[in-house]
XYZ file of C-alpha atoms in Angstrom:
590
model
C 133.948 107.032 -162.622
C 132.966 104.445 -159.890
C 136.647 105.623 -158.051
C 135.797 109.766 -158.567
C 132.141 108.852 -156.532
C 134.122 106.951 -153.541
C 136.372 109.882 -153.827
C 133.667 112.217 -153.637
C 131.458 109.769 -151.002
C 135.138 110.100 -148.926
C 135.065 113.809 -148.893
C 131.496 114.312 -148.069
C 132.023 111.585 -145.361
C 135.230 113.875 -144.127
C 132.626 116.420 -142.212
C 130.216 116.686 -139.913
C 126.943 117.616 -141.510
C 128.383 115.187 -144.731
C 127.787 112.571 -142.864
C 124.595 113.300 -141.024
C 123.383 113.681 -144.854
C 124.907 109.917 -145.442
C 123.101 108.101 -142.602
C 119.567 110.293 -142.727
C 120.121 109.845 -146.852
C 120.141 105.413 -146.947
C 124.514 106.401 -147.691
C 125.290 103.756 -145.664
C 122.840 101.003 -146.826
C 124.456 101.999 -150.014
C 127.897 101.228 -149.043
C 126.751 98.255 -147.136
C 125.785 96.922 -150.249
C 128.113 98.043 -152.369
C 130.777 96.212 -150.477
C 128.736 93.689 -150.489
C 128.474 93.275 -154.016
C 131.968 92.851 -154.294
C 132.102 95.579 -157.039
C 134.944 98.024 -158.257
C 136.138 99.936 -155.792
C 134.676 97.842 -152.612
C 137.614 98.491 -150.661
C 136.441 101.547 -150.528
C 133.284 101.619 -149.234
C 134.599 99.487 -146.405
C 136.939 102.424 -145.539
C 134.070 105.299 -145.914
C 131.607 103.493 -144.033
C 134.100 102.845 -140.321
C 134.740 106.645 -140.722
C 130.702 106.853 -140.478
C 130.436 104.572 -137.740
C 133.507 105.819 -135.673
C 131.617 109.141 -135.314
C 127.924 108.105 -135.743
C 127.253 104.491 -134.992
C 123.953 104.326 -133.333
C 122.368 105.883 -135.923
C 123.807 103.598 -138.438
C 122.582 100.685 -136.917
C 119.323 102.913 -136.442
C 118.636 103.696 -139.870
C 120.868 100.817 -141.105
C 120.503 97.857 -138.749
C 120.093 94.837 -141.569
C 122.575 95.993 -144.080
C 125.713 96.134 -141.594
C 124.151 92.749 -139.917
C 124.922 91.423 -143.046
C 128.299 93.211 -143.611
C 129.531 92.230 -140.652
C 128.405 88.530 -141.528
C 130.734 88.554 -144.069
C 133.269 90.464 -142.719
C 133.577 87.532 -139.804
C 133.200 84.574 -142.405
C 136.393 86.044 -144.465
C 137.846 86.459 -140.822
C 137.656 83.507 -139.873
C 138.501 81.996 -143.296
C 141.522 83.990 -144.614
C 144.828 82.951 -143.722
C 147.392 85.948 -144.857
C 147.826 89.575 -144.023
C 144.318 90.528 -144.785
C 143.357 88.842 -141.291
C 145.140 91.281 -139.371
C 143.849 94.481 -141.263
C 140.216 92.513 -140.826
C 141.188 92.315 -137.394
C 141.282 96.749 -137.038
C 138.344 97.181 -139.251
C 135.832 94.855 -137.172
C 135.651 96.494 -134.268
C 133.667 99.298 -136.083
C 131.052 97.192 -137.270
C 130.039 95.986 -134.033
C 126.811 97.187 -132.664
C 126.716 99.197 -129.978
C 123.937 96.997 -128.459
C 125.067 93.329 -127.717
C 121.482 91.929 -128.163
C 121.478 93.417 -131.761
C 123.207 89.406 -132.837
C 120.394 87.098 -132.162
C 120.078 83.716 -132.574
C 121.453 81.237 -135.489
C 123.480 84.219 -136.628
C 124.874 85.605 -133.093
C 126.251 81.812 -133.060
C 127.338 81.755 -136.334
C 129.033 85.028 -136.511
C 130.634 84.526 -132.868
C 132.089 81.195 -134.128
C 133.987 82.940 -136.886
C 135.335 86.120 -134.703
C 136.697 83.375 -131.954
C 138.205 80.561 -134.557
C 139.838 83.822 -136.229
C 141.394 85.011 -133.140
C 142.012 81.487 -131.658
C 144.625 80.953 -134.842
C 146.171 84.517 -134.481
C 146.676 84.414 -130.828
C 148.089 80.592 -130.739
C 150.839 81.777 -133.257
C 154.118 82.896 -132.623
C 153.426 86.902 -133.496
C 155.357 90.205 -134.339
C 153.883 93.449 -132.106
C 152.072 94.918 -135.528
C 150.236 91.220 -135.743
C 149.229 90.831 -132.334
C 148.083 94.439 -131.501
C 145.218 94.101 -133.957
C 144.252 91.202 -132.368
C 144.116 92.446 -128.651
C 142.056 95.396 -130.042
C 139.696 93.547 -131.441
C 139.423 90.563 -128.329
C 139.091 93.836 -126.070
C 136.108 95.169 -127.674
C 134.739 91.672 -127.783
C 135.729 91.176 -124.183
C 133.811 94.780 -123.426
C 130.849 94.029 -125.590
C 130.265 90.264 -124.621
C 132.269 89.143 -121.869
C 132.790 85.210 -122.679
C 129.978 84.638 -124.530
C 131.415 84.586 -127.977
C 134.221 82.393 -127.065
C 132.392 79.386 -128.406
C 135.091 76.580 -127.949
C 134.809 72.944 -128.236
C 135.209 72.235 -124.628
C 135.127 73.992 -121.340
C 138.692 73.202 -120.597
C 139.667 74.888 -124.432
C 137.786 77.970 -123.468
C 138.851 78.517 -119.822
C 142.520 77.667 -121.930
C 141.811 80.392 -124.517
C 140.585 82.912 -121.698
C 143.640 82.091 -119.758
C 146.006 82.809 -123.048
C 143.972 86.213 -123.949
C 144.221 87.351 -120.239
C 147.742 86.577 -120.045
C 148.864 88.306 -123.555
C 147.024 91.773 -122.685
C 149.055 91.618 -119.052
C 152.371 91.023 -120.892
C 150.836 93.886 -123.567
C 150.550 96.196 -121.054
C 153.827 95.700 -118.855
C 155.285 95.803 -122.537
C 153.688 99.273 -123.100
C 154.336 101.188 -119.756
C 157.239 100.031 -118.530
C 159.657 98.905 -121.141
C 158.787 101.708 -123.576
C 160.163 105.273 -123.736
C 156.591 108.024 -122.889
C 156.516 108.886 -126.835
C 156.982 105.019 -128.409
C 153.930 104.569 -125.325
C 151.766 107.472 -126.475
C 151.252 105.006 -129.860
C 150.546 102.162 -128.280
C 147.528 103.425 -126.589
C 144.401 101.844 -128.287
C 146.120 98.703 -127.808
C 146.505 99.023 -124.149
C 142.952 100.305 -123.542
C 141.999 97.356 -124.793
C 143.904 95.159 -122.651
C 142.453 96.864 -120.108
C 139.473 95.680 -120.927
C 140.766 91.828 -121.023
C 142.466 92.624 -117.863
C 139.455 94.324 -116.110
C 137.163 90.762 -117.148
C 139.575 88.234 -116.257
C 139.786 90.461 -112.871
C 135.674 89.294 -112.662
C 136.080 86.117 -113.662
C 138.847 85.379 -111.008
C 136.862 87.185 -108.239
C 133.530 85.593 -108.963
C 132.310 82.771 -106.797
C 130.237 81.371 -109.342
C 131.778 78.732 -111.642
C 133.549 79.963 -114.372
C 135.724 77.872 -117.139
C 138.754 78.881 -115.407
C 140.116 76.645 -112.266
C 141.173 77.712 -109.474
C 144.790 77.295 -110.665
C 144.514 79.224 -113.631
C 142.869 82.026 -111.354
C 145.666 81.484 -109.044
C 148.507 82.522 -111.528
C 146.222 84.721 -113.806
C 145.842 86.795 -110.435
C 150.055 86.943 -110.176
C 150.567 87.724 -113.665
C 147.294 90.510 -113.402
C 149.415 91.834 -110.077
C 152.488 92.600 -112.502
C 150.607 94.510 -115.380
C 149.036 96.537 -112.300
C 152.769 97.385 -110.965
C 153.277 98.681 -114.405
C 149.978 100.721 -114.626
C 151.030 102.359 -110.963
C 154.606 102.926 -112.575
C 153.021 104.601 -115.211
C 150.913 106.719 -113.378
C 153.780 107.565 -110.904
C 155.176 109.628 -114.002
C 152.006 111.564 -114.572
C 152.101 115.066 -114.399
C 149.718 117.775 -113.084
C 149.051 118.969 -116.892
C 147.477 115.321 -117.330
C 144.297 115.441 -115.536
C 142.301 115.785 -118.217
C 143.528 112.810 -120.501
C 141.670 109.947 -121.067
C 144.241 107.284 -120.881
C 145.517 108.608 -117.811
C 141.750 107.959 -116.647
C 140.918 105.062 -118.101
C 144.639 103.806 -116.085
C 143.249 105.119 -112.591
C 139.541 103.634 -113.431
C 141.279 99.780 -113.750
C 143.496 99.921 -110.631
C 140.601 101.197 -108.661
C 138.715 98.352 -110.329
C 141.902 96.091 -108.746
C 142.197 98.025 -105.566
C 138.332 97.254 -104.522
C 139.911 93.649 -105.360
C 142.853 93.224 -104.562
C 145.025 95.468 -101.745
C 147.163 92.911 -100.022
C 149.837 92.614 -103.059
C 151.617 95.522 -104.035
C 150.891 97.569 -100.863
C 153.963 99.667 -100.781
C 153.790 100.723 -104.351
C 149.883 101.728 -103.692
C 150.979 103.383 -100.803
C 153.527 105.626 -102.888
C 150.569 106.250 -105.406
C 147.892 107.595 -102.994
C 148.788 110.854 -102.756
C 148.606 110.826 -106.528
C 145.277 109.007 -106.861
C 143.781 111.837 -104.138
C 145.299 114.578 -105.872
C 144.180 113.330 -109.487
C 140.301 112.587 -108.145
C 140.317 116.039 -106.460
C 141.057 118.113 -109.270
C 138.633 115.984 -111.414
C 136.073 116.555 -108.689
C 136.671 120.196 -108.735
C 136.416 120.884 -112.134
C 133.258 119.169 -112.839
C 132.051 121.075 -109.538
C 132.798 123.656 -110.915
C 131.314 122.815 -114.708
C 128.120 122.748 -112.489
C 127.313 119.505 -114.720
C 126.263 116.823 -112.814
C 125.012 114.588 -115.797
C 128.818 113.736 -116.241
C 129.115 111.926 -112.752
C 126.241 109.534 -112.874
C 126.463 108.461 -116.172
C 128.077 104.363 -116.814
C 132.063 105.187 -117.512
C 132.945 102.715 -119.839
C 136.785 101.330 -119.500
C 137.382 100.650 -123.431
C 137.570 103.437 -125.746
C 136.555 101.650 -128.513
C 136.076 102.882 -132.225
C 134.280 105.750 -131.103
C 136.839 107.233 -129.068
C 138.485 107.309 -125.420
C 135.870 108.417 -122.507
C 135.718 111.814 -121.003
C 137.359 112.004 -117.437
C 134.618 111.944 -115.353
C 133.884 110.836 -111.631
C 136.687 109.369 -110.683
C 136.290 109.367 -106.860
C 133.206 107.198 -107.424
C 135.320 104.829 -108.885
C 138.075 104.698 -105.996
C 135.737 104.531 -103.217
C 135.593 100.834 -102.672
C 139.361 100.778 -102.808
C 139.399 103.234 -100.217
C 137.385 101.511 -98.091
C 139.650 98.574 -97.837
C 142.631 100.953 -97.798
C 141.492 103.077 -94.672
C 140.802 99.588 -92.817
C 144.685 99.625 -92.561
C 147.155 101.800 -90.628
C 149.624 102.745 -92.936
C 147.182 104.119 -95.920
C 144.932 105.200 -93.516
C 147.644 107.722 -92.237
C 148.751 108.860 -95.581
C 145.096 109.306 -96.813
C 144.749 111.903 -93.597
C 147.371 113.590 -94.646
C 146.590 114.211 -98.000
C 143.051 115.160 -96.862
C 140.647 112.568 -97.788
C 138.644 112.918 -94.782
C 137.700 116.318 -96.207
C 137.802 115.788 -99.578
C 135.144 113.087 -98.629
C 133.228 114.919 -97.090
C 132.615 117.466 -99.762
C 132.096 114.602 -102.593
C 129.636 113.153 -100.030
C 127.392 116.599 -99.559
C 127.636 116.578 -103.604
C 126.172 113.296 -104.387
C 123.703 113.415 -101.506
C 122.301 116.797 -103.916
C 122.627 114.644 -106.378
C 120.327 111.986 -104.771
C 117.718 114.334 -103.876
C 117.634 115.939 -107.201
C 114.028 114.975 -108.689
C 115.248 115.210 -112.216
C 117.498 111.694 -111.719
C 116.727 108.747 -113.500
C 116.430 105.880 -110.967
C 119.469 104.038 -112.718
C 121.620 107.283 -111.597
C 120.179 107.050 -108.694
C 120.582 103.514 -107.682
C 124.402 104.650 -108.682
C 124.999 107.862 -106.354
C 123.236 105.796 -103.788
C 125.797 103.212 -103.719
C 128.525 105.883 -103.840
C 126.958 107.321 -100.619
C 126.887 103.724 -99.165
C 130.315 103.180 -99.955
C 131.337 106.370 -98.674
C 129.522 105.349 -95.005
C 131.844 102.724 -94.814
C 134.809 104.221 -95.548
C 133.737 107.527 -92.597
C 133.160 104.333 -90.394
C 136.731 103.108 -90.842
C 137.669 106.720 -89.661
C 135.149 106.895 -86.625
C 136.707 103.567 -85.287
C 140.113 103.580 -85.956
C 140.812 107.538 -85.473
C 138.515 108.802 -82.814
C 141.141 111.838 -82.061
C 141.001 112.780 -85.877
C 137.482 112.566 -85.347
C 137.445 115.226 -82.530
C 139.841 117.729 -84.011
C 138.502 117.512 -87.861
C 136.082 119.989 -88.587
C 135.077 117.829 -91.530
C 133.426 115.111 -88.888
C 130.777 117.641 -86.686
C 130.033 119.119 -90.521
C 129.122 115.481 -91.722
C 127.246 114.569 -88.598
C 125.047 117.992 -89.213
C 124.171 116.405 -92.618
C 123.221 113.031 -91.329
C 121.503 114.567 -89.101
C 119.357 116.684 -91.125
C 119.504 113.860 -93.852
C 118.401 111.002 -91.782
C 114.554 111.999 -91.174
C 113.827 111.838 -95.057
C 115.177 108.765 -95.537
C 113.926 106.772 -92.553
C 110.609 105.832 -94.107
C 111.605 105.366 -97.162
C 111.378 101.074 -98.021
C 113.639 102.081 -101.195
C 116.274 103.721 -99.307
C 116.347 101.197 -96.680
C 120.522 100.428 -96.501
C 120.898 103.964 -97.123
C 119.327 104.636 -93.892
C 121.040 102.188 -92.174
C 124.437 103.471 -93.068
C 123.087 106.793 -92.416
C 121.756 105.737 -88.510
C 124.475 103.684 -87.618
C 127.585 106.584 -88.720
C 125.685 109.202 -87.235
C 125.307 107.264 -83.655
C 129.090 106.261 -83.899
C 129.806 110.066 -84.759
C 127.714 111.013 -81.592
C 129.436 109.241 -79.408
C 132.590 110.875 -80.062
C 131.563 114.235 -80.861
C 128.707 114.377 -77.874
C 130.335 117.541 -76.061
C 130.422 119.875 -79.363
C 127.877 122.220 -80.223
C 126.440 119.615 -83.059
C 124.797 117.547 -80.267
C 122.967 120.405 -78.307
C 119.576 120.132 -77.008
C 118.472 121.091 -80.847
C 115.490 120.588 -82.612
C 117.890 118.679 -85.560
C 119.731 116.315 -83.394
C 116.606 115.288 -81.663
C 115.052 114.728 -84.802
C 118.059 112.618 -85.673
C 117.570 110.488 -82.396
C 114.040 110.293 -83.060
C 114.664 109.055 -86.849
C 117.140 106.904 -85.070
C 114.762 104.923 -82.298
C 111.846 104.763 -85.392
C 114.797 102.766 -87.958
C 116.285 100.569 -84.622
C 112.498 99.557 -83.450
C 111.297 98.541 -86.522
C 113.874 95.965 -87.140
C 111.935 92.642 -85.223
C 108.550 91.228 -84.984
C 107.216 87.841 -83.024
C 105.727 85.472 -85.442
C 104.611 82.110 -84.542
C 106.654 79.432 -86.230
C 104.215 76.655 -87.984
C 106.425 73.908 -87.285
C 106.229 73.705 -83.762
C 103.824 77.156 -82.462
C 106.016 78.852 -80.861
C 106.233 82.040 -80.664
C 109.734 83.395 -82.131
C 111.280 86.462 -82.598
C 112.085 87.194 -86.625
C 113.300 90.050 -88.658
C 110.297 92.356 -89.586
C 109.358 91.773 -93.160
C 110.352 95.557 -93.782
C 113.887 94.992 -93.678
C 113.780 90.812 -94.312
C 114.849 91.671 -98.031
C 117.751 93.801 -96.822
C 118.717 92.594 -94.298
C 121.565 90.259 -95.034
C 123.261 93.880 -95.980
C 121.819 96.104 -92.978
C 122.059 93.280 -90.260
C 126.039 94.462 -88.812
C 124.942 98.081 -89.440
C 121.961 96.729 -86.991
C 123.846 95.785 -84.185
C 126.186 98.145 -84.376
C 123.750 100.900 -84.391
C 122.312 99.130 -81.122
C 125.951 99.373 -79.462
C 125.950 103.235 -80.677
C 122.708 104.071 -78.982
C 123.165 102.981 -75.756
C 126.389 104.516 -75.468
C 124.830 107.651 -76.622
C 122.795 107.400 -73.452
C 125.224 108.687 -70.894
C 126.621 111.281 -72.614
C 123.304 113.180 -73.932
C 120.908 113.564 -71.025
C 117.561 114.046 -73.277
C 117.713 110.630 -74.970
C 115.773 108.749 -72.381
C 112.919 111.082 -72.273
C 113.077 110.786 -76.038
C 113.038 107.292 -75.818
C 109.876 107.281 -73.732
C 107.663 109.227 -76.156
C 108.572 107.230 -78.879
C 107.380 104.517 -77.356
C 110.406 102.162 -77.820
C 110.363 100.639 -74.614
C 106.802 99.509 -75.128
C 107.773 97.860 -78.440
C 111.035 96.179 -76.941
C 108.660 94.409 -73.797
C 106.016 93.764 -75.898
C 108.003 91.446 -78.199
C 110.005 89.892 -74.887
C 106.361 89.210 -73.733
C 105.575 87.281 -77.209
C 108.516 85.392 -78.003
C 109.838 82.541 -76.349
C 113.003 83.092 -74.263
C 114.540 79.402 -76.027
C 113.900 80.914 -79.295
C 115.809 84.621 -79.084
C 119.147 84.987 -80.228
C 122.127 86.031 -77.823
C 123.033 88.363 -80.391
C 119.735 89.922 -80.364
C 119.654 89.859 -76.528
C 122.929 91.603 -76.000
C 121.603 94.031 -78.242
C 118.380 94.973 -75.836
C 120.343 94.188 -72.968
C 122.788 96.652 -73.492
C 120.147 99.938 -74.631
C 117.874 98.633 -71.715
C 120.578 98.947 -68.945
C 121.789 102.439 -69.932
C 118.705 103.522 -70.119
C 117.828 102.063 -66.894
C 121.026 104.019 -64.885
C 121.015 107.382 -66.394
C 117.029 107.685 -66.066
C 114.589 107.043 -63.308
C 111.712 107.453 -65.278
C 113.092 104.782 -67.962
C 113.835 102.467 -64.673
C 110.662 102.961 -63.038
C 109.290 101.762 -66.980
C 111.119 98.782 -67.333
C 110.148 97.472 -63.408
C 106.813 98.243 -64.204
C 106.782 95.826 -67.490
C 108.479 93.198 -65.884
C 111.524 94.129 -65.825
C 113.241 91.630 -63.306
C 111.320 88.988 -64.968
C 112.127 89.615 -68.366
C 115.819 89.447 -67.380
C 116.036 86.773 -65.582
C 113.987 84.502 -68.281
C 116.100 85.922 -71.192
C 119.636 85.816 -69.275
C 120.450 89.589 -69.335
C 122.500 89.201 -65.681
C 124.052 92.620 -66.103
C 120.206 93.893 -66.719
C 119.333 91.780 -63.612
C 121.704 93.207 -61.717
C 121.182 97.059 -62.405
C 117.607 97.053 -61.495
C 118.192 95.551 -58.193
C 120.571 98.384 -57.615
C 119.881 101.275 -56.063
């Protein structure tokens, strides 16, 4: 009888709405318990119940949070205590009982049941191990890994956990060289829950090495784990050098692009020819991605946290993968020979379209301010990258439509974002592109005498002015010039963009004729003298007098009425107290 009601429990459990009935119903409390109990049948139950919670598991933990607490208690203990083949089948059933919310294991039981999941693994993993023992094992470390990081590696020592890391990092590389290179595509396609996982092992021990902090490893184990991490990524790009175009939509081939951009923001000195050979690949892949979502018109699908394991609940959807190869690109287009492959595969353009995109995105009131923050930093990134382009390829920038079109949306962009405290780095990225893009693309029909780019200029002068105030210092009362506590909290990330925008301006200067006249209303001039009149000369950087130095003497030469201005304040004065010979030297001129 008790076997005909798991057989029944089974095929209820088989569909959809038979298991919305078990959760909403106290079914899985039941089964909790019933395993628990150790009764007839038990097995059973176990079985029923990770079918439930491969398909359903927050609302298990929802409706059923203290029963599976406790089955998963148990489940660990035996874990940790048995020593024959039921440890490796506990090893594929566990990952289904985690909860999907780390900070549902509190306390004396997080401990407890952490202790058992590591000692388990610890005396699987330091065996000598067939493939069908020591898959289960890297499944379940990778969810772990995913869920937890390092924190349930609770090891006698430092030294035996950074060892234990070390080992688990090492045995998912070898896994996955194992899996994409050595094996034929079909004897591959099997062995691909175990390789997401690795990933996952692979992707942490990348963030461990990389991370300044202290971590258990030392610097030698990061030193080889980083060699040995190099190799499983030559597999990963030999992989996905075999990928066809009827792939775009599968999740492993996704989840393989989402780790080696994870290694390419990294990592892009080692393995540089074989990165180069993917590229065209990796642009190809993220534009058809980007295209069909586009085209989907769903944009809840790009901002939403990808998540590299699959886990029990299934492999992700591809989603935004550009977002995720940005800061690989950045590094990439930094360098000659991806740079030029990258233009010829169209990036610049493809960039430019993924840009416009998220900056609708960013504007969109209906985003949460975690999706936000996200399309933000994708804009950011994608700043840097353009800026790679502006100063390495100024004759691409000339001749590629895509360059005026993205210096039109900066320039209607930049006004809205200008006064915004929030959007502060944003704003820098956007003034200081724009300005280098102006330079370059000052005789095209972008730059006329328009009502957009003088609104851009004007945005421009109101971020560049607001950057310094004169404070006196307490220790001694002077009077020094300090960052203005607007940008102080940025502006260990806006400070280059800063100085850079300065350089940009003034040689903006000669080649659009309305800027000074601009400059005068704004009142920038005013604000520049006035803090030269506070501060004293001892206490200004060179860095920061370069910076005036250079706006003040193109704006000096190219406008009479700027000139006249800056004699008037004390010009001559200024420049000889704060060393700005070149300034000196101009307004003696004629």
């Amino acid at each position: 009888m008790i076997d005909d009601a798991y057989q029944c429990l089974g095929a209820i459990a088989a569909t959809t709405q038979g298991r919305q009935q078990l959760v909403s119903q106290g079914g899985v409390s039941a089964l909790c318990r019933a395993f628990l109990h150790q009764g007839h049948g038990c097995s059973q139950a176990l079985g029923i119940l990770s079918g439930i919670l491969s398909t359903a598991m927050a609302k298990c933990w929802k409706k059923s949070m203290s029963d599976l607490l406790a089955l998963l208690g148990t489940l660990s203990k035996e874990f940790c205590n048995t020593e024959d083949k039921k440890k490796f089948e506990l090893c594929e059933i566990l990952p289904h009982f985690l909860p999907p919310v780390p900070f549902l294991l509190k306390g004396a039981f997080r401990k407890e049941c952490f202790q058992n999941l590591y000692t388990g693994l610890y005396r699987i993993l330091n065996s000598k191990l067939s493939a069908s023992q020591s898959e289960p094992a890297l499944k379940l470390a990778g969810c772990l890994i995913a869920s937890y990081g390092s924190d349930w590696i609770l090891a006698e020592s430092r030294e035996v956990q950074g060892k234990f890391l070390a080992l688990l990092i090492n045995l998912a590389c070898v896994e996955v060289r194992l899996c994409l290179e050595d094996l034929t595509p079909e004897e591959g396609e099997a062995k691909r829950d175990v390789v997401a996982a690795c990933y996952s092992i692979v992707e942490f021990g990348m963030m461990v090495c990389a991370a300044e902090e202290s971590s258990s490893l030392t610097e030698e184990q990061c030193t080889q784990l980083v060699r040995i991490m190099a190799e499983a990524f030559g597999a990963i790009i030999h992989y996905l050098k075999q990928v066809g175009p009827d792939k775009v939509q599968d999740s492993f081939v996704f989840l393989s692009v989402r780790l080696l951009s994870a290694w390419l923001a990294e990592e892009t000195a080692s393995l540089k020819e074989a990165i180069c050979d993917l590229l065209p690949f990796l642009i190809q892949y993220t534009k058809a991605l980007f295209e069909r979502e586009l085209a989907s018109g769903d944009v809840s699908s790009w901002t939403a946290e990808l998540v590299l394991s699959d886990g029990p609940g299934g492999p992700p959807c591809p989603t935004d993968a550009l977002r995720l190869l940005l800061p690989g690109l950045c590094h990439l287009t930094a360098e000659e020979g991806p740079r030029r492959i990258l233009i010829s595969e169209g990036a610049p353009a493809l960039l430019l379209q993924y840009f416009t995109h998220q900056w609708d995105v960013l504007r969109s009131s209906q985003q949460t301010s975690d999706i936000a923050d996200g399309v933000e930093m994708s804009l950011r990134t994608s700043c840097g990258i353009f800026l790679n382009f502006v100063v390495t390829e100024p004759d691409l920038i000339r001749k590629e439509e895509a360059f005026s079109s993205l210096l039109s949306l900066l320039m209607s962009s930049l006004p809205s974002l200008v006064h915004s405290r929030k959007q502060c780095i944003l704003a820098a990225n956007f003034v200081t592109l724009g300005l280098m893009l102006s330079r370059l693309l000052a005789n095209t029909p972008v730059l006329l005498e328009t009502t957009s780019s003088k609104k851009f200029f004007g945005a421009a002068v109101i971020f560049l002015s607001k950057a310094y105030q004169a404070k006196t210092d307490p220790k001694d009362e002077m009077m020094r010039l300090e960052v203005s506590d607007c940008y102080q909290e940025f502006w260990e990330e806006i400070s280059e963009l800063w100085f850079l925008g300065m350089q940009a301006f003034a040689s903006c200067v000669p080649l659009l004729p309305w800027i000074p006249e601009l400059v005068l209303e704004s009142d920038w001039l005013k604000l520049i003298f006035a803090l030269l009149d506070h501060a004293s000369p001892m206490s200004v950087d060179m860095e920061l007098v370069t910076a005036f130095q250079g706006v003040l003497i193109e704006l000096a030469e190219h406008s009479q009425q700027c000139k006249k201005f800056i004699l008037s304040n004390g010009g001559e004065e200024k420049a000889n107290l704060y060393g700005m010979a070149a300034l000196e030297q101009c307004l003696h001129g004629e």
